[in-house]
Coordinates of C-alpha atoms in Angstrom, one line a residue:
M299 CA 102.2 149.1 114.4
T300 CA 101.8 148.5 118.1
D301 CA 102.7 145.6 120.2
A302 CA 101.7 145.5 123.9
P303 CA 102.2 141.8 125.2
P304 CA 100.6 141.3 128.7
T305 CA 102.9 141.0 131.7
H306 CA 101.0 138.7 133.8
P307 CA 98.2 136.1 133.6
P308 CA 94.8 137.4 134.3
A309 CA 92.9 136.8 137.6
P310 CA 90.4 133.9 137.5
R311 CA 87.0 135.0 136.2
P312 CA 83.7 133.8 137.4
R313 CA 82.1 131.1 135.2
A314 CA 79.1 131.9 133.1
R315 CA 76.8 129.7 131.1
R316 CA 77.9 130.0 127.5
R317 CA 74.5 129.4 126.0
G318 CA 73.4 132.8 125.0
R319 CA 76.4 134.8 123.8
F320 CA 76.9 134.3 120.1
A321 CA 77.4 136.1 116.9
A322 CA 79.0 135.2 113.8
T323 CA 80.4 136.3 110.7
L324 CA 79.3 134.6 107.6
A325 CA 80.9 134.3 104.5
V326 CA 78.6 132.0 102.6
A327 CA 75.0 132.4 101.5
A328 CA 73.1 130.8 98.7
A329 CA 72.7 132.4 95.3
L330 CA 71.5 131.4 91.9
A331 CA 71.8 133.6 88.8
L332 CA 74.3 136.4 89.3
A333 CA 71.9 138.7 87.3
A334 CA 69.1 138.1 90.0
P335 CA 68.8 140.8 92.5
A336 CA 69.9 139.8 96.1
V337 CA 67.3 140.8 98.6
L338 CA 69.3 141.1 101.8
P339 CA 67.7 141.3 105.3
Q340 CA 68.2 144.5 107.3
P341 CA 69.5 144.5 110.7
A342 CA 66.9 144.0 113.3
H343 CA 65.8 146.9 115.5
A344 CA 68.8 148.3 117.6
A345 CA 70.9 145.2 117.1
T346 CA 74.2 145.1 119.1
G347 CA 76.7 142.4 119.9
R348 CA 79.4 141.1 117.6
Q349 CA 79.9 142.2 114.0
V350 CA 78.8 139.5 111.4
E351 CA 78.4 139.6 107.8
R352 CA 75.0 140.3 106.2
L353 CA 73.6 137.2 104.7
D354 CA 70.9 136.5 102.1
R355 CA 68.2 133.9 102.7
G356 CA 70.6 131.0 101.6
L357 CA 67.6 129.4 99.8
T358 CA 68.2 125.9 98.2
S359 CA 66.1 123.3 96.5
T360 CA 67.4 119.7 96.8
H361 CA 65.9 117.2 94.5
T362 CA 65.3 113.7 96.0
G363 CA 63.5 111.9 93.3
S364 CA 60.0 112.2 94.9
G365 CA 60.2 116.0 95.2
N366 CA 62.2 118.9 96.4
L367 CA 63.4 119.8 99.9
V368 CA 63.3 123.7 100.1
S369 CA 65.5 125.0 102.8
W370 CA 66.5 128.5 104.1
R371 CA 68.2 130.4 106.8
W372 CA 66.7 131.8 110.0
L373 CA 68.9 134.8 110.5
A374 CA 70.0 136.2 113.7
T375 CA 68.7 139.6 112.4
D376 CA 65.1 138.1 111.9
P377 CA 62.6 138.7 114.7
D378 CA 62.1 135.7 117.0
G379 CA 58.5 135.0 115.9
V380 CA 59.2 135.4 112.1
G381 CA 57.3 132.9 109.9
F382 CA 57.8 132.0 106.2
H383 CA 55.6 131.4 103.2
V384 CA 57.1 129.2 100.5
Y385 CA 56.4 129.8 96.8
R386 CA 56.9 127.8 93.7
G387 CA 56.8 130.3 91.0
A388 CA 53.8 132.5 91.8
T389 CA 52.1 129.7 93.6
R390 CA 52.1 129.8 97.4
L391 CA 52.6 126.3 98.9
T392 CA 52.0 127.1 102.6
S393 CA 48.5 127.8 104.0
A394 CA 49.9 129.4 107.1
P395 CA 53.5 130.9 107.7
L396 CA 55.9 128.2 108.8
T397 CA 57.3 129.1 112.4
T398 CA 58.7 125.9 113.7
S399 CA 61.2 124.9 110.9
T400 CA 63.0 126.4 107.9
N401 CA 62.4 123.8 105.3
H402 CA 59.4 122.5 103.3
F403 CA 59.1 119.4 101.2
D404 CA 57.4 119.9 97.9
A405 CA 56.3 116.4 96.9
G406 CA 56.1 115.6 93.3
A407 CA 57.8 118.7 92.1
P408 CA 60.3 118.5 89.2
A409 CA 64.0 119.2 89.9
S410 CA 63.7 122.3 87.8
A411 CA 61.0 124.0 89.9
A412 CA 61.8 127.6 91.0
Y413 CA 61.3 128.6 94.6
T414 CA 61.3 131.8 96.7
V415 CA 60.4 132.3 100.4
R416 CA 58.7 135.4 102.0
P417 CA 59.2 136.2 105.6
V418 CA 56.1 137.1 107.5
V419 CA 56.6 139.7 110.4
N420 CA 53.6 140.7 112.6
G421 CA 51.2 139.2 110.0
V422 CA 52.7 141.2 107.1
E423 CA 54.4 139.3 104.3
Q424 CA 57.8 140.8 103.4
P425 CA 59.6 140.9 99.9
A426 CA 60.6 137.6 98.3
S427 CA 64.0 136.1 98.8
E428 CA 66.5 135.5 96.0
P429 CA 65.7 132.4 93.8
A430 CA 66.6 129.0 95.3
L431 CA 69.9 127.5 94.3
Q432 CA 68.9 124.2 92.7
F433 CA 70.8 121.0 93.7
R434 CA 69.0 119.0 90.8
S435 CA 70.9 115.8 91.5
G436 CA 71.2 116.2 95.2
H437 CA 74.4 118.2 94.7
L438 CA 75.7 121.3 92.9
D439 CA 78.9 121.5 90.8
V440 CA 81.0 124.6 90.9
P441 CA 83.3 124.6 87.8
L442 CA 87.0 124.9 88.3
S443 CA 90.0 125.7 86.1
P444 CA 93.1 123.9 87.5
P445 CA 96.4 125.8 87.3
A446 CA 99.0 124.4 84.7
G447 CA 101.4 122.0 86.3
G448 CA 105.2 122.2 85.9
T449 CA 108.6 120.6 86.8
T450 CA 110.6 121.3 89.8
P451 CA 114.4 122.1 89.8
D452 CA 115.0 118.5 90.9
G453 CA 113.2 117.2 87.8
V454 CA 109.8 116.2 89.4
A455 CA 106.8 116.8 87.3
Y456 CA 103.5 117.9 89.1
T457 CA 100.0 118.8 88.4
Y458 CA 97.4 120.4 90.7
E459 CA 94.7 119.2 93.0
A460 CA 91.9 121.2 94.7
N461 CA 92.6 121.1 98.4
D462 CA 91.1 123.1 101.3
A463 CA 88.7 126.0 101.0
G464 CA 87.4 128.8 103.1
P465 CA 83.9 130.5 102.8
G466 CA 83.6 134.2 102.5
D467 CA 81.3 136.8 100.9
L468 CA 84.1 138.2 98.6
D469 CA 81.9 140.6 96.6
G470 CA 79.4 141.8 99.3
D471 CA 76.3 140.6 97.7
G472 CA 75.3 138.4 100.6
R473 CA 75.9 135.3 98.5
P474 CA 78.5 132.6 99.1
D475 CA 81.9 132.6 97.5
L476 CA 84.8 130.2 98.2
V477 CA 88.6 130.7 98.5
L478 CA 90.2 127.5 97.3
K479 CA 93.8 126.4 97.8
W480 CA 95.4 124.5 94.9
Q481 CA 98.1 122.2 96.1
P482 CA 100.7 120.6 93.8
T483 CA 100.8 116.8 93.7
N484 CA 104.5 117.0 95.0
A485 CA 103.4 118.9 98.1
K486 CA 105.5 117.9 101.2
D487 CA 105.2 117.3 104.8
N488 CA 107.8 119.5 106.7
S489 CA 109.7 116.3 107.6
Q490 CA 110.2 115.5 103.9
A491 CA 112.9 117.0 101.7
G492 CA 112.3 117.9 98.0
H493 CA 111.1 120.8 95.9
T494 CA 107.4 121.5 95.5
G495 CA 105.3 123.4 93.0
N496 CA 103.8 126.8 94.0
T497 CA 100.7 127.0 96.2
I498 CA 97.9 128.9 94.3
L499 CA 94.7 130.3 95.7
D500 CA 91.5 131.1 93.7
G501 CA 88.5 133.3 94.6
I502 CA 85.4 131.6 93.1
R503 CA 81.7 132.4 93.0
L504 CA 79.3 129.4 93.1
D505 CA 78.6 129.6 89.5
G506 CA 82.3 128.9 88.8
T507 CA 83.3 132.5 88.0
R508 CA 86.9 133.0 89.0
L509 CA 87.3 136.5 90.6
W510 CA 91.2 136.2 90.9
R511 CA 94.1 133.9 91.3
I512 CA 97.0 134.5 93.8
D513 CA 100.3 132.6 93.2
L514 CA 102.3 132.4 96.4
G515 CA 105.5 131.8 94.4
R516 CA 108.6 129.7 94.7
N517 CA 109.5 131.0 98.2
I518 CA 106.5 129.5 100.0
R519 CA 106.8 125.7 100.2
S520 CA 103.7 123.6 99.5
G521 CA 102.2 121.3 102.1
A522 CA 99.6 121.1 104.9
H523 CA 101.6 123.1 107.4
Y524 CA 102.9 126.0 105.3
T525 CA 99.9 127.9 104.1
Q526 CA 97.0 128.6 106.5
F527 CA 94.7 131.2 105.0
Q528 CA 91.8 133.1 106.7
V529 CA 88.7 134.5 104.9
Y530 CA 86.8 137.0 106.9
D531 CA 85.4 140.5 107.0
Y532 CA 87.9 142.1 109.2
D533 CA 87.2 145.7 108.6
G534 CA 83.4 145.6 108.6
D535 CA 83.0 147.0 105.1
G536 CA 80.7 144.2 104.1
R537 CA 83.1 142.2 102.1
A538 CA 85.5 139.4 103.2
E539 CA 89.3 139.9 103.1
V540 CA 91.8 137.1 102.6
A541 CA 95.0 136.9 104.8
M542 CA 98.0 134.6 104.5
K543 CA 101.7 134.4 104.8
T544 CA 103.5 135.6 101.7
A545 CA 107.2 135.9 100.5
D546 CA 109.4 137.3 97.7
G547 CA 107.7 136.5 94.4
T548 CA 104.2 136.2 95.6
R549 CA 101.8 137.5 92.8
D550 CA 98.5 139.0 93.8
G551 CA 95.3 138.8 92.0
T552 CA 96.1 141.7 89.9
G553 CA 99.5 140.4 88.8
T554 CA 101.4 142.7 91.2
V555 CA 104.5 141.0 92.8
I556 CA 105.3 141.3 96.5
G557 CA 109.0 141.7 97.4
N558 CA 111.7 140.7 94.9
A559 CA 110.2 138.9 92.0
S560 CA 113.7 137.3 91.0
A561 CA 114.6 136.0 94.5
D562 CA 114.9 132.3 95.0
H563 CA 115.6 131.3 98.6
R564 CA 115.1 127.6 98.2
N565 CA 118.0 125.4 99.3
S566 CA 119.1 122.2 97.7
G567 CA 116.5 120.2 99.7
G568 CA 113.7 122.4 98.6
Y569 CA 113.3 124.1 102.0
V570 CA 113.0 127.9 102.3
L571 CA 115.2 128.8 105.4
T572 CA 116.3 132.3 104.4
G573 CA 114.7 135.4 103.0
P574 CA 112.1 137.7 104.1
E575 CA 108.6 136.5 105.3
Y576 CA 105.5 138.6 105.1
L577 CA 101.9 138.7 106.1
T578 CA 99.6 140.1 103.5
M579 CA 95.9 141.1 103.5
F580 CA 94.1 140.7 100.1
D581 CA 91.0 142.3 98.8
G582 CA 88.4 139.5 98.6
L583 CA 86.8 140.9 95.3
T584 CA 90.0 141.6 93.3
G585 CA 92.8 139.6 95.1
R586 CA 94.8 142.8 95.2
A587 CA 97.4 143.0 98.0
L588 CA 96.0 145.7 100.4
G589 CA 98.8 145.7 102.9
T590 CA 101.9 143.7 103.8
V591 CA 104.0 143.6 107.0
D592 CA 106.8 141.4 108.2
Y593 CA 105.5 138.0 109.5
V594 CA 105.6 137.7 113.3
P595 CA 107.6 135.9 114.5
A596 CA 110.6 135.8 112.1
R597 CA 112.1 132.5 111.8
G598 CA 115.5 133.7 113.5
T599 CA 117.8 130.8 114.0
V600 CA 116.3 127.7 112.4
S601 CA 117.7 125.2 114.9
S602 CA 116.3 127.1 117.8
W603 CA 112.8 125.8 116.9
G604 CA 114.0 122.1 117.5
D605 CA 115.9 121.0 114.4
S606 CA 118.4 122.5 111.8
Y607 CA 116.8 121.1 108.5
G608 CA 113.5 123.0 108.6
N609 CA 110.8 120.7 110.0
R610 CA 109.7 122.5 113.1
V611 CA 110.4 126.1 112.2
D612 CA 107.8 126.2 109.6
R613 CA 104.8 124.8 111.4
F614 CA 102.1 127.6 111.0
L615 CA 98.6 127.9 112.4
A616 CA 96.0 130.6 111.8
G617 CA 92.5 131.6 113.0
T618 CA 90.1 134.4 113.6
A619 CA 88.9 135.6 117.0
Y620 CA 86.8 138.3 118.6
L621 CA 89.3 139.5 121.1
D622 CA 87.5 142.6 122.0
G623 CA 84.1 140.9 122.0
A624 CA 82.9 143.0 119.1
R625 CA 85.1 142.8 116.0
P626 CA 87.2 140.0 114.4
S627 CA 91.0 140.0 114.7
L628 CA 93.4 137.8 112.7
I629 CA 95.5 135.1 114.6
M630 CA 98.7 134.0 113.0
A631 CA 101.1 131.6 114.8
R632 CA 104.4 129.7 114.4
G633 CA 105.6 126.7 116.2
Y634 CA 104.2 124.0 118.5
Y635 CA 106.7 121.4 119.2
T636 CA 109.1 123.7 121.1
R637 CA 108.7 127.4 121.1
T638 CA 105.2 128.9 120.2
V639 CA 104.5 132.4 119.1
V640 CA 100.9 133.6 118.5
A641 CA 100.4 137.1 117.1
A642 CA 97.0 138.9 117.0
W643 CA 96.4 141.5 114.3
D644 CA 93.7 144.0 113.6
W645 CA 92.9 145.0 110.0
R646 CA 91.3 148.5 110.3
D647 CA 91.3 151.5 107.9
G648 CA 93.4 149.7 105.3
R649 CA 96.4 148.8 107.6
F650 CA 97.6 146.2 110.1
T651 CA 98.0 146.9 113.8
R652 CA 99.4 144.2 116.1
R653 CA 97.2 143.8 119.1
W654 CA 99.5 141.5 121.1
T655 CA 102.1 138.8 120.8
F656 CA 102.2 135.7 123.0
D657 CA 105.7 134.1 123.0
T658 CA 106.5 131.0 125.1
N659 CA 110.1 132.3 125.2
S660 CA 109.2 135.7 126.8
S661 CA 110.2 136.5 130.3
T662 CA 106.5 136.5 131.2
N663 CA 105.9 132.9 129.9
A664 CA 109.2 131.1 130.1
G665 CA 109.2 128.1 132.4
K666 CA 105.4 128.1 133.0
G667 CA 104.7 125.0 130.7
Y668 CA 103.3 126.8 127.7
D669 CA 106.0 125.6 125.3
G670 CA 105.7 122.4 123.3
Q671 CA 101.9 122.3 123.8
G672 CA 100.5 122.9 120.3
N673 CA 98.4 120.7 118.1
H674 CA 98.3 120.5 114.2
S675 CA 95.3 122.8 114.5
L676 CA 93.8 125.4 116.9
S677 CA 90.4 126.4 118.2
V678 CA 88.7 129.7 119.1
A679 CA 86.0 130.2 121.7
D680 CA 85.0 132.3 124.6
V681 CA 86.1 129.7 127.1
D682 CA 85.7 131.9 130.3
G683 CA 82.4 133.5 129.5
D684 CA 83.6 137.1 129.4
G685 CA 82.4 137.8 126.0
R686 CA 85.8 137.8 124.4
D687 CA 87.4 135.0 122.6
E688 CA 90.5 132.8 123.6
I689 CA 92.8 130.7 121.5
V690 CA 92.9 127.1 122.4
Y691 CA 96.3 126.0 121.2
G692 CA 96.7 122.3 121.9
A693 CA 97.2 121.5 125.6
M694 CA 97.2 125.3 126.5
T695 CA 95.1 128.4 126.0
V696 CA 95.9 132.0 125.4
D697 CA 93.5 134.6 126.9
D698 CA 91.9 137.3 124.8
N699 CA 94.5 139.8 126.0
G700 CA 97.5 137.7 124.9
A701 CA 98.3 136.2 128.3
G702 CA 98.6 132.6 129.0
L703 CA 95.4 131.4 130.5
W704 CA 96.1 127.7 131.4
T705 CA 98.3 124.8 130.3
T706 CA 97.9 121.0 131.2
R707 CA 101.6 120.4 130.2
L708 CA 100.3 117.2 128.4
G709 CA 101.9 118.2 125.1
H710 CA 101.3 117.9 121.4
G711 CA 98.6 116.1 119.5
D712 CA 96.7 116.2 116.3
A713 CA 93.1 116.8 117.2
G714 CA 91.1 118.8 119.6
H715 CA 87.4 119.8 120.0
V716 CA 85.9 122.7 121.9
G717 CA 82.2 123.1 122.6
D718 CA 79.4 122.5 125.2
L719 CA 80.2 118.8 125.2
D720 CA 78.8 118.2 128.6
P721 CA 75.6 120.2 128.9
S722 CA 75.1 119.1 132.6
R723 CA 78.1 121.3 133.5
P724 CA 78.4 125.1 133.2
G725 CA 80.6 126.4 130.4
L726 CA 82.5 124.7 127.5
E727 CA 84.7 121.6 127.6
Y728 CA 87.7 120.6 125.5
F729 CA 88.5 117.1 124.3
K730 CA 92.0 116.4 123.0
V731 CA 94.2 113.4 122.0
S732 CA 97.9 113.1 122.8
E733 CA 100.9 111.9 120.7
D734 CA 103.2 111.3 123.7
P735 CA 102.9 107.6 124.8
G736 CA 103.9 108.7 128.3
K737 CA 100.8 111.0 128.5
P738 CA 97.1 110.2 128.7
G739 CA 95.9 108.9 125.3
S740 CA 92.9 111.5 125.4
W741 CA 91.4 113.7 127.9
L742 CA 88.5 116.1 128.6
A743 CA 89.0 119.3 130.3
D744 CA 87.1 122.3 131.6
A745 CA 87.8 124.8 128.8
R746 CA 87.9 127.8 131.3
T747 CA 90.5 126.3 133.6
G748 CA 92.2 123.4 131.9
Q749 CA 91.1 121.1 134.8
L750 CA 91.0 117.5 133.6
L751 CA 87.5 115.9 134.0
W752 CA 88.5 112.6 132.8
Q753 CA 91.3 110.8 130.9
T754 CA 92.2 107.6 129.1
A755 CA 95.2 105.3 129.6
S756 CA 98.6 106.2 128.2
G757 CA 101.0 104.1 126.2
A758 CA 100.3 105.0 122.5
D759 CA 100.7 107.7 120.0
N760 CA 97.0 108.6 119.6
G761 CA 96.7 110.2 116.2
R762 CA 93.0 111.0 115.8
G763 CA 90.1 111.8 118.1
V764 CA 86.6 113.2 117.8
A765 CA 83.9 114.6 120.1
A766 CA 80.3 115.1 119.3
D767 CA 76.8 113.9 120.2
I768 CA 76.5 111.0 117.8
H769 CA 74.5 108.6 120.2
A770 CA 71.1 109.9 121.4
A771 CA 70.8 107.3 124.3
S772 CA 73.7 109.0 126.1
P773 CA 73.5 112.6 127.4
G774 CA 75.8 115.2 125.9
A775 CA 78.7 114.6 123.4
E776 CA 80.5 111.3 123.1
A777 CA 84.2 111.0 122.4
W778 CA 86.4 108.4 120.8
S779 CA 90.0 108.1 119.5
A780 CA 92.2 105.9 117.3
S781 CA 94.0 104.2 120.2
D782 CA 91.0 103.8 122.5
T783 CA 88.7 100.7 122.3
T784 CA 85.4 102.2 123.3
L785 CA 83.0 105.1 122.7
R786 CA 83.1 107.4 125.8
S787 CA 80.2 109.3 127.3
A788 CA 80.4 112.9 128.2
T789 CA 81.7 111.8 131.7
G790 CA 84.2 109.3 130.3
A791 CA 82.2 106.1 130.9
S792 CA 82.5 103.3 128.3
L793 CA 79.5 103.1 125.9
G794 CA 80.6 100.1 123.9
R795 CA 81.3 100.0 120.1
E796 CA 83.4 102.7 118.6
P797 CA 82.2 104.4 115.4
S798 CA 83.6 103.1 112.1
S799 CA 85.5 106.4 111.5
V800 CA 87.5 108.9 113.5
N801 CA 88.0 112.0 111.2
F802 CA 85.1 114.4 110.6
L803 CA 81.5 115.2 111.3
A804 CA 78.3 116.6 109.7
W805 CA 74.8 117.4 110.8
W806 CA 73.0 115.6 107.9
D807 CA 69.7 114.0 108.6
G808 CA 66.6 115.5 110.4
D809 CA 67.5 115.1 114.1
P810 CA 70.1 117.1 116.0
V811 CA 72.4 114.1 116.6
R812 CA 75.5 114.5 114.5
E813 CA 76.7 112.1 111.7
L814 CA 80.1 110.7 110.8
L815 CA 81.8 112.2 107.8
D816 CA 84.9 110.2 106.6
G817 CA 86.4 110.2 103.1
T818 CA 83.5 110.4 100.7
R819 CA 80.7 109.0 102.8
V820 CA 78.3 109.9 105.6
D821 CA 77.3 107.4 108.2
K822 CA 75.0 107.3 111.1
Y823 CA 76.3 105.8 114.3
G824 CA 74.6 102.6 115.7
T825 CA 75.5 100.5 118.6
T826 CA 75.8 97.4 116.4
G827 CA 76.8 99.0 113.2
D828 CA 76.8 102.3 111.2
T829 CA 74.2 103.1 108.6
R830 CA 75.2 104.6 105.3
L831 CA 73.4 107.8 104.6
L832 CA 75.4 109.3 101.6
T833 CA 78.1 108.0 99.4
G834 CA 79.7 110.6 97.1
S835 CA 80.1 109.6 93.5
G836 CA 82.9 110.8 91.3
V837 CA 84.5 112.7 94.2
S838 CA 87.7 112.4 96.2
S839 CA 88.7 113.4 99.7
N840 CA 91.8 115.5 100.7
N841 CA 94.8 115.3 102.9
G842 CA 95.7 111.6 102.7
T843 CA 94.6 109.5 105.7
K844 CA 92.8 112.5 107.2
A845 CA 90.3 112.0 104.4
T846 CA 88.8 115.4 104.9
P847 CA 86.5 117.3 102.5
V848 CA 87.4 120.5 100.8
L849 CA 85.0 122.2 103.3
S850 CA 82.0 121.2 105.4
G851 CA 79.7 123.4 107.4
D852 CA 76.4 125.2 107.5
L853 CA 76.9 127.1 104.3
L854 CA 73.4 127.2 102.7
G855 CA 69.8 126.5 103.7
D856 CA 68.9 125.7 107.2
W857 CA 71.2 124.7 110.1
R858 CA 72.3 121.4 108.6
E859 CA 75.7 121.1 107.1
E860 CA 76.8 121.0 103.4
I861 CA 79.7 118.9 102.3
V862 CA 82.1 120.1 99.6
W863 CA 84.3 117.6 97.9
R864 CA 86.5 117.9 94.8
T865 CA 85.6 115.9 91.7
S866 CA 88.2 113.2 91.1
D867 CA 89.3 115.1 87.9
N868 CA 89.7 118.3 89.9
R869 CA 87.4 120.1 87.4
A870 CA 84.6 121.0 89.9
L871 CA 83.8 121.4 93.6
R872 CA 80.7 119.2 94.3
I873 CA 78.5 120.6 97.0
H874 CA 76.2 118.1 98.6
S875 CA 73.1 119.4 100.6
T876 CA 70.8 117.2 102.8
P877 CA 67.6 115.9 101.3
H878 CA 66.1 115.1 104.7
P879 CA 63.4 117.4 106.2
T880 CA 63.7 118.5 109.9
G881 CA 61.2 119.9 112.3
T882 CA 64.0 121.5 114.3
R883 CA 64.4 125.3 113.9
I884 CA 67.8 126.8 114.7
T885 CA 69.2 130.1 113.9
T886 CA 71.8 129.8 111.1
L887 CA 75.0 128.5 112.6
L888 CA 76.9 131.1 110.7
H889 CA 75.6 133.6 113.2
D890 CA 77.2 131.7 116.1
T891 CA 80.6 133.1 116.0
T892 CA 82.3 130.1 117.8
Y893 CA 81.0 128.1 114.8
R894 CA 81.7 130.7 112.1
T895 CA 85.3 131.3 113.2
A896 CA 85.7 127.5 113.2
L897 CA 84.7 127.5 109.6
A898 CA 87.5 130.1 109.0
W899 CA 90.2 128.0 110.8
Q900 CA 88.9 124.6 109.4
N901 CA 91.6 124.7 106.7
T902 CA 94.4 125.0 109.2
A903 CA 97.0 122.1 109.0
Y904 CA 95.0 119.0 110.0
N905 CA 91.4 120.0 109.4
Q906 CA 89.0 119.7 112.2
P907 CA 85.2 120.0 112.1
P908 CA 83.4 123.1 113.5
H909 CA 81.4 123.1 116.7
P910 CA 78.9 125.8 117.9
G911 CA 79.1 127.6 121.2
F912 CA 76.1 125.8 122.6
F913 CA 75.0 122.2 122.9
L914 CA 73.4 120.9 119.7
G915 CA 72.3 117.3 120.2
A916 CA 69.6 115.0 121.5
G917 CA 67.5 116.6 124.3
M918 CA 68.8 120.1 123.6
P919 CA 66.7 123.0 124.9
A920 CA 65.7 125.8 122.4
A921 CA 68.9 126.9 120.7
P922 CA 70.0 130.4 121.8
R923 CA 69.4 133.4 119.5
P924 CA 72.5 135.4 118.8
T925 CA 72.8 139.1 119.3
V926 CA 74.6 140.6 116.4
H927 CA 75.0 143.5 114.1
T928 CA 75.8 143.7 110.4
P929 CA 77.8 146.3 108.4

């Protein structure tokens, strides 16, 4: 294991337009019968760039009552000019290859109709895709088997609810799988005393097959801030691994126990403030623990993190970043109210190597305003245009080499959004809300330098905030927050009525303007009122007032986003896919690594929606084509 933290901040780098540098790593692609052979695309020509996972076509068929919307992926490994023929059974439905969109509406077709698509390259039709995954009622249910409940030492009975999920191709077939976190009904915020049930994670195929179950054991407390898990193909073997913090008594997917199986480090208040802490990489196919190291940083003296009872010491964040510009690294972090430590790990050849450690208490960083800046989430993006990713950690950013890049000193908040929010400017921007009533309620900054571009008034604990292009009449992304009274333009100007929600987002209908996702509904913003596009039936949202889905993102079909909710009885994950045709053709967002890594960290603490590394909205130019390679 090596650790070489940087000794000085990097020199400023020239700005570069962040429109053409993308690559992603998928972890989710559509599938139907497991017995059906998966026809996977081959890497295009001499493909270079970032390592991404190889995907199947992601073909879906969503029934609307008047027919089926057939939708599929345009892969980064496809030629630019590829076209597609659509087949229902043996019947070709397209007279000429489709080259301007990746969906086709088959009017009058029954929900049971079977579809494939065939790429056409240089006039030659290629082999058929896998059969379409059928959303016969507009959604697909993935069956679940909840863990058995129990009773804690303080006499509290609990059951389990399906909570956050991460996408990943666990078995290497190019088809989507999910890693689902089961949370006990007595899960706690760090500020709340009390014992909790164990946190449990399942690896699940889309037909409901459970590949494995990992039980984190009694020495990992349950709650939004304790277990952040990452699902990604870190070693490039074509299958995703799963990484998370573990402890004595963690049981892997094969039943093997990590550490001391009989140890119980819980105190009378249910907190775990003693005992060893580990970081473990698990095999995505079997759940077997592949490698375990000590968690960095160790908790040390609990009170040094800001209190003595265990609130601030156990605030964890996690992510995935292309720190070398080519292959993904694991990011694991601790602390954001006072001290912050971010550790970057590589998983290569079956072992962990620590790439660097950023510590606000180090001699390099102490006194420079990096401490106390973290959010209840993080973001990953190449903010300085050098081809390597940075970690946007609340009100400060860590460079790809582990050095502090910038800090605004504006402190902690719940939500932040990184993307090309103002396409009239070069590079990326960052919108954030603040919890300190003495600081600006929200602000937009240049993501490369941290320079503030605009801000709103202080005076309130601003708990939630969102940025996205939801209003076609205003150029670029709009921003709004819980304590503000207006929708803001990309330049901070007032646009009038705020949206009805301030939680999550989804590209749902046929235009590139994004929709509002809140609780179990999807709405389209309007200046006089929002329009309901989808109301989930028989489903529930997660994480209390955050009202987030299990997962939302471009998981299947074309570039629009699927929404995964849990059914209210926790017996299934219900995946909704858009029924709306679109004439816009965009490479699958899973091959934009800014977006793909955002899907990986979406489950972290207070979930935030993913954003691509380019502007996707009204008036956008042709979307960039990522340069990537697959294992």
